[in-house]
Amino acid sequence: MIFTLASFLMPPLLVFGVYHLLTWFNTFGINGRTYWRRVALASGISHLFLVTGFLVFSYLDLRNHVRLDGADTAFGPFLFNRSDFWRLMTVFDTAPMLAILVLFSVFDRMGINPPGLVVVTFALIYVVGTLQWFWVGGGIGALVEKFWAGLKTGDEEEDEEWF
């Protein structure tokens, strides 16, 4: 239960932290952009961090598995069969999962097994997943921006005179 809660809270907290780091240091000129684009950029960058971290820790898990089990396994079969890859893709990266499944289904229909499928999978996860979270984060940023704009009274001149 705590693992499930932590896995759902980690991405928003990471986006929150990346957003503030980007705005504090004005990285990529982010402070000159609208609010929804800032949140979208933070979401996309956070996705890159999360995917990279997952793949690195999966590789380290493979190295430990090979050392303890003694069987020599390649990274691709280990990633697809023994890690939480598909479960995490289903929950967090639905668009890249669908793109991977469609591509693999086309390859299966054609009866081919091209080399480098792990690299193609990584590229799809990085590109399609980052675009997915860019638009999801941008949509959430636009909703939050609308919400905060609705709370303002419009008397900004009076507020400035108060100081």
CSV table of N, CA and C in Angstrom, one decimal:
chain,number,residue,atom,x,y,z
A,1,MET,N,0.8,-1.2,0.0
A,1,MET,CA,0.0,0.0,0.0
A,1,MET,C,0.9,1.3,0.0
A,2,ILE,N,1.9,1.3,0.8
A,2,ILE,CA,2.8,2.4,0.9
A,2,ILE,C,3.5,2.6,-0.4
A,3,PHE,N,3.9,1.5,-1.1
A,3,PHE,CA,4.6,1.5,-2.3
A,3,PHE,C,3.7,2.2,-3.4
A,4,THR,N,2.5,1.8,-3.4
A,4,THR,CA,1.5,2.4,-4.4
A,4,THR,C,1.3,3.8,-4.1
A,5,LEU,N,1.2,4.2,-2.9
A,5,LEU,CA,1.0,5.6,-2.6
A,5,LEU,C,2.3,6.4,-3.0
A,6,ALA,N,3.4,5.9,-2.6
A,6,ALA,CA,4.7,6.6,-3.0
A,6,ALA,C,4.9,6.7,-4.5
A,7,SER,N,4.5,5.6,-5.2
A,7,SER,CA,4.7,5.7,-6.7
A,7,SER,C,3.7,6.7,-7.3
A,8,PHE,N,2.6,7.0,-6.7
A,8,PHE,CA,1.7,8.0,-7.3
A,8,PHE,C,2.1,9.4,-6.9
A,9,LEU,N,2.7,9.5,-5.7
A,9,LEU,CA,3.1,10.8,-5.2
A,9,LEU,C,4.5,11.3,-5.8
A,10,MET,N,5.3,10.4,-6.2
A,10,MET,CA,6.7,10.8,-6.6
A,10,MET,C,6.7,11.6,-7.8
A,11,PRO,N,5.9,11.3,-8.9
A,11,PRO,CA,6.0,12.2,-10.1
A,11,PRO,C,5.5,13.6,-9.8
A,12,PRO,N,4.4,13.9,-9.2
A,12,PRO,CA,4.0,15.3,-8.9
A,12,PRO,C,5.0,16.0,-8.0
A,13,LEU,N,5.6,15.3,-7.0
A,13,LEU,CA,6.6,16.0,-6.2
A,13,LEU,C,7.8,16.3,-7.0
A,14,LEU,N,8.2,15.4,-7.9
A,14,LEU,CA,9.4,15.7,-8.7
A,14,LEU,C,9.1,16.8,-9.7
A,15,VAL,N,7.9,16.9,-10.3
A,15,VAL,CA,7.5,18.0,-11.2
A,15,VAL,C,7.6,19.3,-10.4
A,16,PHE,N,7.0,19.3,-9.1
A,16,PHE,CA,7.1,20.5,-8.3
A,16,PHE,C,8.5,20.9,-8.0
A,17,GLY,N,9.4,20.0,-7.7
A,17,GLY,CA,10.8,20.4,-7.4
A,17,GLY,C,11.5,20.8,-8.7
A,18,VAL,N,11.3,20.2,-9.8
A,18,VAL,CA,12.0,20.6,-11.0
A,18,VAL,C,11.4,21.9,-11.5
A,19,TYR,N,10.1,22.2,-11.3
A,19,TYR,CA,9.6,23.4,-11.7
A,19,TYR,C,10.2,24.6,-10.9
A,20,HIS,N,10.4,24.4,-9.6
A,20,HIS,CA,11.0,25.4,-8.8
A,20,HIS,C,12.4,25.6,-9.1
A,21,LEU,N,13.2,24.6,-9.3
A,21,LEU,CA,14.6,24.7,-9.7
A,21,LEU,C,14.7,25.5,-11.0
A,22,LEU,N,13.8,25.1,-12.0
A,22,LEU,CA,13.9,25.8,-13.3
A,22,LEU,C,13.6,27.3,-13.2
A,23,THR,N,12.6,27.6,-12.3
A,23,THR,CA,12.2,29.0,-12.2
A,23,THR,C,13.2,29.8,-11.3
A,24,TRP,N,13.8,29.2,-10.3
A,24,TRP,CA,14.8,29.9,-9.5
A,24,TRP,C,16.0,30.3,-10.3
A,25,PHE,N,16.5,29.4,-11.1
A,25,PHE,CA,17.7,29.6,-11.9
A,25,PHE,C,17.4,30.1,-13.3
A,26,ASN,N,16.1,30.3,-13.7
A,26,ASN,CA,15.7,30.7,-15.0
A,26,ASN,C,16.3,29.9,-16.1
A,27,THR,N,16.3,28.6,-15.9
A,27,THR,CA,16.9,27.7,-16.9
A,27,THR,C,16.0,27.7,-18.1
A,28,PHE,N,16.6,27.7,-19.3
A,28,PHE,CA,15.9,27.7,-20.6
A,28,PHE,C,15.0,28.9,-20.7
A,29,GLY,N,15.3,30.0,-20.0
A,29,GLY,CA,14.5,31.2,-20.1
A,29,GLY,C,13.0,30.9,-19.7
A,30,ILE,N,12.8,30.0,-18.7
A,30,ILE,CA,11.5,29.6,-18.4
A,30,ILE,C,10.6,30.6,-17.8
A,31,ASN,N,11.2,31.6,-17.1
A,31,ASN,CA,10.4,32.7,-16.5
A,31,ASN,C,9.7,33.6,-17.5
A,32,GLY,N,10.2,33.6,-18.7
A,32,GLY,CA,9.5,34.4,-19.7
A,32,GLY,C,8.4,33.7,-20.4
A,33,ARG,N,8.1,32.5,-20.0
A,33,ARG,CA,7.0,31.7,-20.7
A,33,ARG,C,5.7,31.8,-19.8
A,34,THR,N,4.6,31.4,-20.5
A,34,THR,CA,3.4,31.3,-19.7
A,34,THR,C,3.4,30.2,-18.7
A,35,TYR,N,2.5,30.3,-17.8
A,35,TYR,CA,2.5,29.3,-16.7
A,35,TYR,C,2.4,27.9,-17.1
A,36,TRP,N,1.4,27.6,-18.1
A,36,TRP,CA,1.2,26.3,-18.5
A,36,TRP,C,2.4,25.7,-19.2
A,37,ARG,N,3.1,26.5,-19.9
A,37,ARG,CA,4.3,26.0,-20.6
A,37,ARG,C,5.4,25.7,-19.6
A,38,ARG,N,5.5,26.5,-18.5
A,38,ARG,CA,6.5,26.2,-17.5
A,38,ARG,C,6.2,24.9,-16.8
A,39,VAL,N,5.0,24.6,-16.5
A,39,VAL,CA,4.6,23.3,-15.9
A,39,VAL,C,4.8,22.2,-16.9
A,40,ALA,N,4.5,22.4,-18.2
A,40,ALA,CA,4.7,21.4,-19.2
A,40,ALA,C,6.2,21.1,-19.4
A,41,LEU,N,7.0,22.1,-19.4
A,41,LEU,CA,8.5,21.8,-19.5
A,41,LEU,C,9.0,21.0,-18.2
A,42,ALA,N,8.5,21.4,-17.1
A,42,ALA,CA,8.9,20.7,-15.9
A,42,ALA,C,8.4,19.3,-15.9
A,43,SER,N,7.2,19.0,-16.4
A,43,SER,CA,6.7,17.7,-16.5
A,43,SER,C,7.5,16.8,-17.5
A,44,GLY,N,7.9,17.4,-18.6
A,44,GLY,CA,8.7,16.7,-19.6
A,44,GLY,C,10.0,16.4,-19.1
A,45,ILE,N,10.7,17.3,-18.4
A,45,ILE,CA,12.0,17.1,-17.9
A,45,ILE,C,12.0,16.0,-16.8
A,46,SER,N,10.9,16.1,-16.0
A,46,SER,CA,10.7,15.1,-14.9
A,46,SER,C,10.6,13.7,-15.5
A,47,HIS,N,9.8,13.6,-16.6
A,47,HIS,CA,9.7,12.3,-17.2
A,47,HIS,C,11.0,11.8,-17.7
A,48,LEU,N,11.8,12.6,-18.2
A,48,LEU,CA,13.2,12.2,-18.6
A,48,LEU,C,14.0,11.6,-17.5
A,49,PHE,N,13.9,12.3,-16.3
A,49,PHE,CA,14.6,11.9,-15.1
A,49,PHE,C,14.1,10.6,-14.6
A,50,LEU,N,12.7,10.4,-14.6
A,50,LEU,CA,12.1,9.2,-14.1
A,50,LEU,C,12.4,8.0,-14.9
A,51,VAL,N,12.4,8.2,-16.3
A,51,VAL,CA,12.6,7.0,-17.2
A,51,VAL,C,14.1,6.7,-17.1
A,52,THR,N,15.0,7.6,-17.1
A,52,THR,CA,16.4,7.3,-17.0
A,52,THR,C,16.7,6.6,-15.7
A,53,GLY,N,16.1,7.1,-14.6
A,53,GLY,CA,16.3,6.4,-13.3
A,53,GLY,C,15.8,5.0,-13.3
A,54,PHE,N,14.7,4.8,-13.9
A,54,PHE,CA,14.1,3.4,-13.9
A,54,PHE,C,15.0,2.5,-14.7
A,55,LEU,N,15.5,3.0,-15.9
A,55,LEU,CA,16.3,2.1,-16.7
A,55,LEU,C,17.7,1.9,-16.1
A,56,VAL,N,18.2,2.8,-15.4
A,56,VAL,CA,19.5,2.6,-14.7
A,56,VAL,C,19.3,1.6,-13.6
A,57,PHE,N,18.3,1.8,-12.8
A,57,PHE,CA,18.1,0.8,-11.7
A,57,PHE,C,17.7,-0.6,-12.2
A,58,SER,N,17.0,-0.6,-13.3
A,58,SER,CA,16.7,-1.9,-13.9
A,58,SER,C,18.0,-2.6,-14.4
A,59,TYR,N,18.9,-1.9,-15.0
A,59,TYR,CA,20.2,-2.4,-15.4
A,59,TYR,C,21.0,-2.9,-14.2
A,60,LEU,N,21.0,-2.1,-13.1
A,60,LEU,CA,21.7,-2.5,-11.9
A,60,LEU,C,21.1,-3.8,-11.3
A,61,ASP,N,19.7,-3.9,-11.4
A,61,ASP,CA,19.0,-5.1,-10.9
A,61,ASP,C,19.4,-6.3,-11.8
A,62,LEU,N,19.6,-6.1,-13.1
A,62,LEU,CA,20.1,-7.2,-13.9
A,62,LEU,C,21.5,-7.6,-13.5
A,63,ARG,N,22.3,-6.7,-13.3
A,63,ARG,CA,23.7,-7.0,-12.9
A,63,ARG,C,23.7,-7.8,-11.6
A,64,ASN,N,22.9,-7.4,-10.6
A,64,ASN,CA,22.8,-8.2,-9.4
A,64,ASN,C,22.2,-9.6,-9.6
A,65,HIS,N,21.2,-9.6,-10.5
A,65,HIS,CA,20.6,-10.9,-10.8
A,65,HIS,C,21.5,-11.9,-11.4
A,66,VAL,N,22.3,-11.4,-12.4
A,66,VAL,CA,23.3,-12.2,-13.0
A,66,VAL,C,24.4,-12.7,-12.0
A,67,ARG,N,24.8,-11.8,-11.1
A,67,ARG,CA,25.8,-12.1,-10.1
A,67,ARG,C,25.3,-13.2,-9.1
A,68,LEU,N,24.0,-13.0,-8.7
A,68,LEU,CA,23.5,-14.0,-7.7
A,68,LEU,C,23.0,-15.3,-8.3
A,69,ASP,N,22.3,-15.2,-9.5
A,69,ASP,CA,21.7,-16.3,-10.1
A,69,ASP,C,22.7,-17.2,-10.9
A,70,GLY,N,23.7,-16.5,-11.5
A,70,GLY,CA,24.7,-17.2,-12.3
A,70,GLY,C,24.3,-17.4,-13.7
A,71,ALA,N,23.0,-17.1,-14.1
A,71,ALA,CA,22.6,-17.2,-15.5
A,71,ALA,C,22.9,-15.9,-16.2
A,72,ASP,N,23.4,-16.1,-17.4
A,72,ASP,CA,23.7,-14.9,-18.2
A,72,ASP,C,22.5,-14.5,-19.0
A,73,THR,N,21.9,-13.4,-18.7
A,73,THR,CA,20.7,-12.9,-19.3
A,73,THR,C,21.0,-11.5,-19.9
A,74,ALA,N,20.4,-11.3,-21.1
A,74,ALA,CA,20.6,-10.0,-21.8
A,74,ALA,C,19.6,-9.0,-21.1
A,75,PHE,N,19.9,-7.7,-21.4
A,75,PHE,CA,19.0,-6.7,-20.7
A,75,PHE,C,17.6,-6.7,-21.3
A,76,GLY,N,17.5,-6.9,-22.6
A,76,GLY,CA,16.1,-6.8,-23.2
A,76,GLY,C,15.2,-7.8,-22.6
A,77,PRO,N,15.5,-9.1,-22.6
A,77,PRO,CA,14.6,-10.1,-22.0
A,77,PRO,C,14.3,-9.9,-20.5
A,78,PHE,N,15.4,-9.4,-19.8
A,78,PHE,CA,15.2,-9.2,-18.4
A,78,PHE,C,14.3,-8.0,-18.2
A,79,LEU,N,14.4,-6.9,-19.0
A,79,LEU,CA,13.6,-5.7,-18.8
A,79,LEU,C,12.1,-6.1,-19.1
A,80,PHE,N,11.9,-6.8,-20.2
A,80,PHE,CA,10.5,-7.1,-20.6
A,80,PHE,C,9.8,-8.2,-19.8
A,81,ASN,N,10.6,-9.1,-19.2
A,81,ASN,CA,10.0,-10.3,-18.6
A,81,ASN,C,10.1,-10.3,-17.1
A,82,ARG,N,11.2,-9.7,-16.5
A,82,ARG,CA,11.4,-9.9,-15.1
A,82,ARG,C,11.3,-8.6,-14.3
A,83,SER,N,11.2,-7.5,-14.9
A,83,SER,CA,11.1,-6.2,-14.1
A,83,SER,C,9.7,-5.7,-14.1
A,84,ASP,N,9.5,-4.6,-13.5
A,84,ASP,CA,8.1,-4.0,-13.4
A,84,ASP,C,7.9,-3.0,-14.6
A,85,PHE,N,8.6,-3.3,-15.7
A,85,PHE,CA,8.5,-2.4,-16.9
A,85,PHE,C,7.0,-2.3,-17.4
A,86,TRP,N,6.3,-3.4,-17.6
A,86,TRP,CA,5.0,-3.3,-18.2
A,86,TRP,C,4.0,-2.7,-17.2
A,87,ARG,N,4.1,-3.0,-16.0
A,87,ARG,CA,3.2,-2.5,-15.0
A,87,ARG,C,3.4,-1.0,-14.9
A,88,LEU,N,4.6,-0.5,-14.8
A,88,LEU,CA,4.8,1.0,-14.8
A,88,LEU,C,4.4,1.6,-16.1
A,89,MET,N,4.7,1.0,-17.2
A,89,MET,CA,4.3,1.6,-18.5
A,89,MET,C,2.8,1.7,-18.6
A,90,THR,N,2.0,0.7,-18.1
A,90,THR,CA,0.6,0.7,-18.1
A,90,THR,C,0.0,1.9,-17.3
A,91,VAL,N,0.6,2.1,-16.1
A,91,VAL,CA,0.1,3.1,-15.2
A,91,VAL,C,0.5,4.5,-15.6
A,92,PHE,N,1.8,4.7,-15.9
A,92,PHE,CA,2.4,6.1,-16.1
A,92,PHE,C,2.6,6.5,-17.5
A,93,ASP,N,3.0,5.6,-18.4
A,93,ASP,CA,3.3,5.9,-19.8
A,93,ASP,C,2.4,5.2,-20.7
A,94,THR,N,1.2,5.5,-20.8
A,94,THR,CA,0.2,4.8,-21.6
A,94,THR,C,0.4,5.0,-23.1
A,95,ALA,N,0.7,6.2,-23.5
A,95,ALA,CA,0.9,6.5,-24.9
A,95,ALA,C,2.2,5.8,-25.4
A,96,PRO,N,3.3,5.8,-24.8
A,96,PRO,CA,4.4,5.0,-25.3
A,96,PRO,C,4.2,3.5,-25.3
A,97,MET,N,3.5,3.0,-24.3
A,97,MET,CA,3.1,1.6,-24.2
A,97,MET,C,2.3,1.2,-25.4
A,98,LEU,N,1.3,2.0,-25.8
A,98,LEU,CA,0.5,1.7,-27.0
A,98,LEU,C,1.4,1.8,-28.2
A,99,ALA,N,2.3,2.8,-28.3
A,99,ALA,CA,3.1,2.9,-29.5
A,99,ALA,C,4.1,1.7,-29.6
A,100,ILE,N,4.6,1.2,-28.5
A,100,ILE,CA,5.5,0.0,-28.5
A,100,ILE,C,4.7,-1.2,-28.9
A,101,LEU,N,3.5,-1.4,-28.3
A,101,LEU,CA,2.6,-2.5,-28.7
A,101,LEU,C,2.2,-2.5,-30.1
A,102,VAL,N,1.9,-1.4,-30.7
A,102,VAL,CA,1.5,-1.3,-32.1
A,102,VAL,C,2.7,-1.6,-33.0
A,103,LEU,N,3.9,-1.1,-32.7
A,103,LEU,CA,5.1,-1.3,-33.4
A,103,LEU,C,5.5,-2.8,-33.4
A,104,PHE,N,5.4,-3.4,-32.2
A,104,PHE,CA,5.8,-4.8,-32.1
A,104,PHE,C,4.7,-5.7,-32.8
A,105,SER,N,3.5,-5.3,-32.8
A,105,SER,CA,2.4,-6.1,-33.5
A,105,SER,C,2.7,-6.0,-35.0
A,106,VAL,N,3.1,-4.8,-35.5
A,106,VAL,CA,3.4,-4.7,-36.9
A,106,VAL,C,4.6,-5.6,-37.3
A,107,PHE,N,5.6,-5.6,-36.5
A,107,PHE,CA,6.7,-6.5,-36.7
A,107,PHE,C,6.4,-7.9,-36.7
A,108,ASP,N,5.5,-8.3,-35.7
A,108,ASP,CA,5.0,-9.7,-35.6
A,108,ASP,C,4.2,-10.1,-36.9
A,109,ARG,N,3.3,-9.2,-37.3
A,109,ARG,CA,2.5,-9.5,-38.5
A,109,ARG,C,3.4,-9.7,-39.8
A,110,MET,N,4.5,-8.8,-39.8
A,110,MET,CA,5.4,-8.9,-41.0
A,110,MET,C,6.3,-10.1,-40.8
A,111,GLY,N,6.4,-10.7,-39.7
A,111,GLY,CA,7.3,-11.8,-39.5
A,111,GLY,C,8.7,-11.5,-39.4
A,112,ILE,N,9.0,-10.3,-38.9
A,112,ILE,CA,10.4,-9.9,-38.8
A,112,ILE,C,10.8,-9.6,-37.4
A,113,ASN,N,12.1,-9.8,-37.1
A,113,ASN,CA,12.6,-9.5,-35.7
A,113,ASN,C,13.9,-8.7,-35.9
A,114,PRO,N,13.7,-7.3,-36.1
A,114,PRO,CA,14.9,-6.5,-36.4
A,114,PRO,C,15.8,-6.4,-35.2
A,115,PRO,N,17.1,-6.2,-35.4
A,115,PRO,CA,18.0,-6.0,-34.2
A,115,PRO,C,17.7,-4.6,-33.6
A,116,GLY,N,18.1,-4.5,-32.4
A,116,GLY,CA,18.0,-3.2,-31.7
A,116,GLY,C,16.6,-2.8,-31.2
A,117,LEU,N,15.8,-3.8,-30.9
A,117,LEU,CA,14.5,-3.5,-30.4
A,117,LEU,C,14.5,-2.8,-29.1
A,118,VAL,N,15.5,-3.1,-28.3
A,118,VAL,CA,15.6,-2.4,-27.0
A,118,VAL,C,15.8,-0.9,-27.2
A,119,VAL,N,16.7,-0.6,-28.1
A,119,VAL,CA,17.0,0.8,-28.4
A,119,VAL,C,15.8,1.5,-29.0
A,120,VAL,N,15.1,0.9,-29.8
A,120,VAL,CA,13.8,1.4,-30.4
A,120,VAL,C,12.8,1.6,-29.3
A,121,THR,N,12.7,0.7,-28.3
A,121,THR,CA,11.8,0.8,-27.2
A,121,THR,C,12.2,2.0,-26.3
A,122,PHE,N,13.5,2.2,-26.1
A,122,PHE,CA,13.9,3.3,-25.3
A,122,PHE,C,13.6,4.6,-26.0
A,123,ALA,N,13.8,4.7,-27.3
A,123,ALA,CA,13.5,5.9,-28.0
A,123,ALA,C,12.1,6.3,-28.0
A,124,LEU,N,11.2,5.2,-28.1
A,124,LEU,CA,9.8,5.5,-28.1
A,124,LEU,C,9.4,6.0,-26.7
A,125,ILE,N,9.9,5.4,-25.6
A,125,ILE,CA,9.6,5.8,-24.3
A,125,ILE,C,10.0,7.2,-24.0
A,126,TYR,N,11.2,7.6,-24.5
A,126,TYR,CA,11.7,8.9,-24.2
A,126,TYR,C,10.9,9.9,-25.1
A,127,VAL,N,10.7,9.7,-26.3
A,127,VAL,CA,10.1,10.7,-27.2
A,127,VAL,C,8.5,10.8,-26.9
A,128,VAL,N,7.9,9.7,-27.0
A,128,VAL,CA,6.4,9.7,-26.9
A,128,VAL,C,6.0,9.9,-25.5
A,129,GLY,N,6.7,9.4,-24.5
A,129,GLY,CA,6.4,9.6,-23.1
A,129,GLY,C,6.6,11.0,-22.7
A,130,THR,N,7.7,11.6,-23.1
A,130,THR,CA,8.0,13.0,-22.8
A,130,THR,C,6.9,13.9,-23.4
A,131,LEU,N,6.6,13.7,-24.6
A,131,LEU,CA,5.5,14.5,-25.3
A,131,LEU,C,4.2,14.3,-24.5
A,132,GLN,N,3.9,13.0,-24.1
A,132,GLN,CA,2.7,12.8,-23.4
A,132,GLN,C,2.6,13.6,-22.1
A,133,TRP,N,3.7,13.6,-21.3
A,133,TRP,CA,3.7,14.3,-20.0
A,133,TRP,C,3.9,15.8,-20.2
A,134,PHE,N,4.5,16.2,-21.4
A,134,PHE,CA,4.5,17.6,-21.7
A,134,PHE,C,3.1,18.1,-21.8
A,135,TRP,N,2.2,17.4,-22.5
A,135,TRP,CA,0.8,17.9,-22.8
A,135,TRP,C,0.0,17.6,-21.5
A,136,VAL,N,0.2,16.6,-20.8
A,136,VAL,CA,-0.6,16.4,-19.5
A,136,VAL,C,-0.2,17.5,-18.5
A,137,GLY,N,1.1,17.7,-18.4
A,137,GLY,CA,1.5,18.8,-17.5
A,137,GLY,C,1.0,20.2,-17.9
A,138,GLY,N,1.1,20.4,-19.2
A,138,GLY,CA,0.6,21.7,-19.8
A,138,GLY,C,-0.9,21.8,-19.5
A,139,GLY,N,-1.7,20.8,-19.7
A,139,GLY,CA,-3.1,20.8,-19.4
A,139,GLY,C,-3.4,21.1,-17.9
A,140,ILE,N,-2.7,20.5,-17.1
A,140,ILE,CA,-2.8,20.7,-15.6
A,140,ILE,C,-2.4,22.1,-15.3
A,141,GLY,N,-1.3,22.6,-15.9
A,141,GLY,CA,-0.9,24.0,-15.7
A,141,GLY,C,-1.9,25.0,-16.2
A,142,ALA,N,-2.5,24.7,-17.3
A,142,ALA,CA,-3.6,25.6,-17.8
A,142,ALA,C,-4.8,25.6,-16.9
A,143,LEU,N,-5.2,24.5,-16.3
A,143,LEU,CA,-6.3,24.5,-15.4
A,143,LEU,C,-6.0,25.2,-14.1
A,144,VAL,N,-4.8,25.0,-13.6
A,144,VAL,CA,-4.4,25.8,-12.4
A,144,VAL,C,-4.3,27.3,-12.7
A,145,GLU,N,-3.8,27.6,-13.8
A,145,GLU,CA,-3.7,29.1,-14.2
A,145,GLU,C,-5.1,29.7,-14.3
A,146,LYS,N,-6.1,28.9,-14.9
A,146,LYS,CA,-7.5,29.4,-14.9
A,146,LYS,C,-8.1,29.5,-13.5
A,147,PHE,N,-7.8,28.5,-12.7
A,147,PHE,CA,-8.3,28.6,-11.3
A,147,PHE,C,-7.8,29.8,-10.6
A,148,TRP,N,-6.5,30.0,-10.6
A,148,TRP,CA,-5.9,31.2,-9.9
A,148,TRP,C,-6.4,32.5,-10.5
A,149,ALA,N,-6.6,32.6,-11.8
A,149,ALA,CA,-7.1,33.8,-12.4
A,149,ALA,C,-8.5,34.1,-12.0
A,150,GLY,N,-9.3,33.0,-11.7
A,150,GLY,CA,-10.6,33.2,-11.2
A,150,GLY,C,-10.7,33.7,-9.8
A,151,LEU,N,-9.6,33.5,-9.0
A,151,LEU,CA,-9.6,33.9,-7.6
A,151,LEU,C,-9.2,35.4,-7.5
A,152,LYS,N,-8.6,36.0,-8.5
A,152,LYS,CA,-8.1,37.4,-8.4
A,152,LYS,C,-9.3,38.3,-8.5
A,153,THR,N,-9.2,39.4,-7.9
A,153,THR,CA,-10.3,40.4,-7.8
A,153,THR,C,-10.2,41.4,-9.0
A,154,GLY,N,-9.1,41.6,-9.5
A,154,GLY,CA,-8.9,42.6,-10.6
A,154,GLY,C,-8.5,43.9,-10.1
A,155,ASP,N,-8.5,44.1,-8.8
A,155,ASP,CA,-8.1,45.4,-8.2
A,155,ASP,C,-6.6,45.4,-7.9
A,156,GLU,N,-5.7,45.2,-8.9
A,156,GLU,CA,-4.3,45.1,-8.6
A,156,GLU,C,-3.7,46.4,-8.3
A,157,GLU,N,-4.2,47.5,-8.8
A,157,GLU,CA,-3.7,48.8,-8.5
A,157,GLU,C,-3.9,49.1,-7.0
A,158,GLU,N,-5.0,48.8,-6.4
A,158,GLU,CA,-5.2,49.1,-5.0
A,158,GLU,C,-4.3,48.2,-4.1
A,159,ASP,N,-4.0,47.0,-4.6
A,159,ASP,CA,-3.1,46.1,-3.8
A,159,ASP,C,-1.7,46.7,-3.8
A,160,GLU,N,-1.3,47.3,-4.9
A,160,GLU,CA,0.1,47.8,-4.9
A,160,GLU,C,0.2,49.0,-4.1
A,161,GLU,N,-0.8,49.8,-3.9
A,161,GLU,CA,-0.8,51.0,-3.1
A,161,GLU,C,-0.7,50.6,-1.6
A,162,TRP,N,-1.2,49.5,-1.3
A,162,TRP,CA,-1.2,49.1,0.1
A,162,TRP,C,0.3,48.9,0.7
A,163,PHE,N,1.2,48.5,-0.2
A,163,PHE,CA,2.6,48.4,0.2
A,163,PHE,C,3.1,49.8,0.5
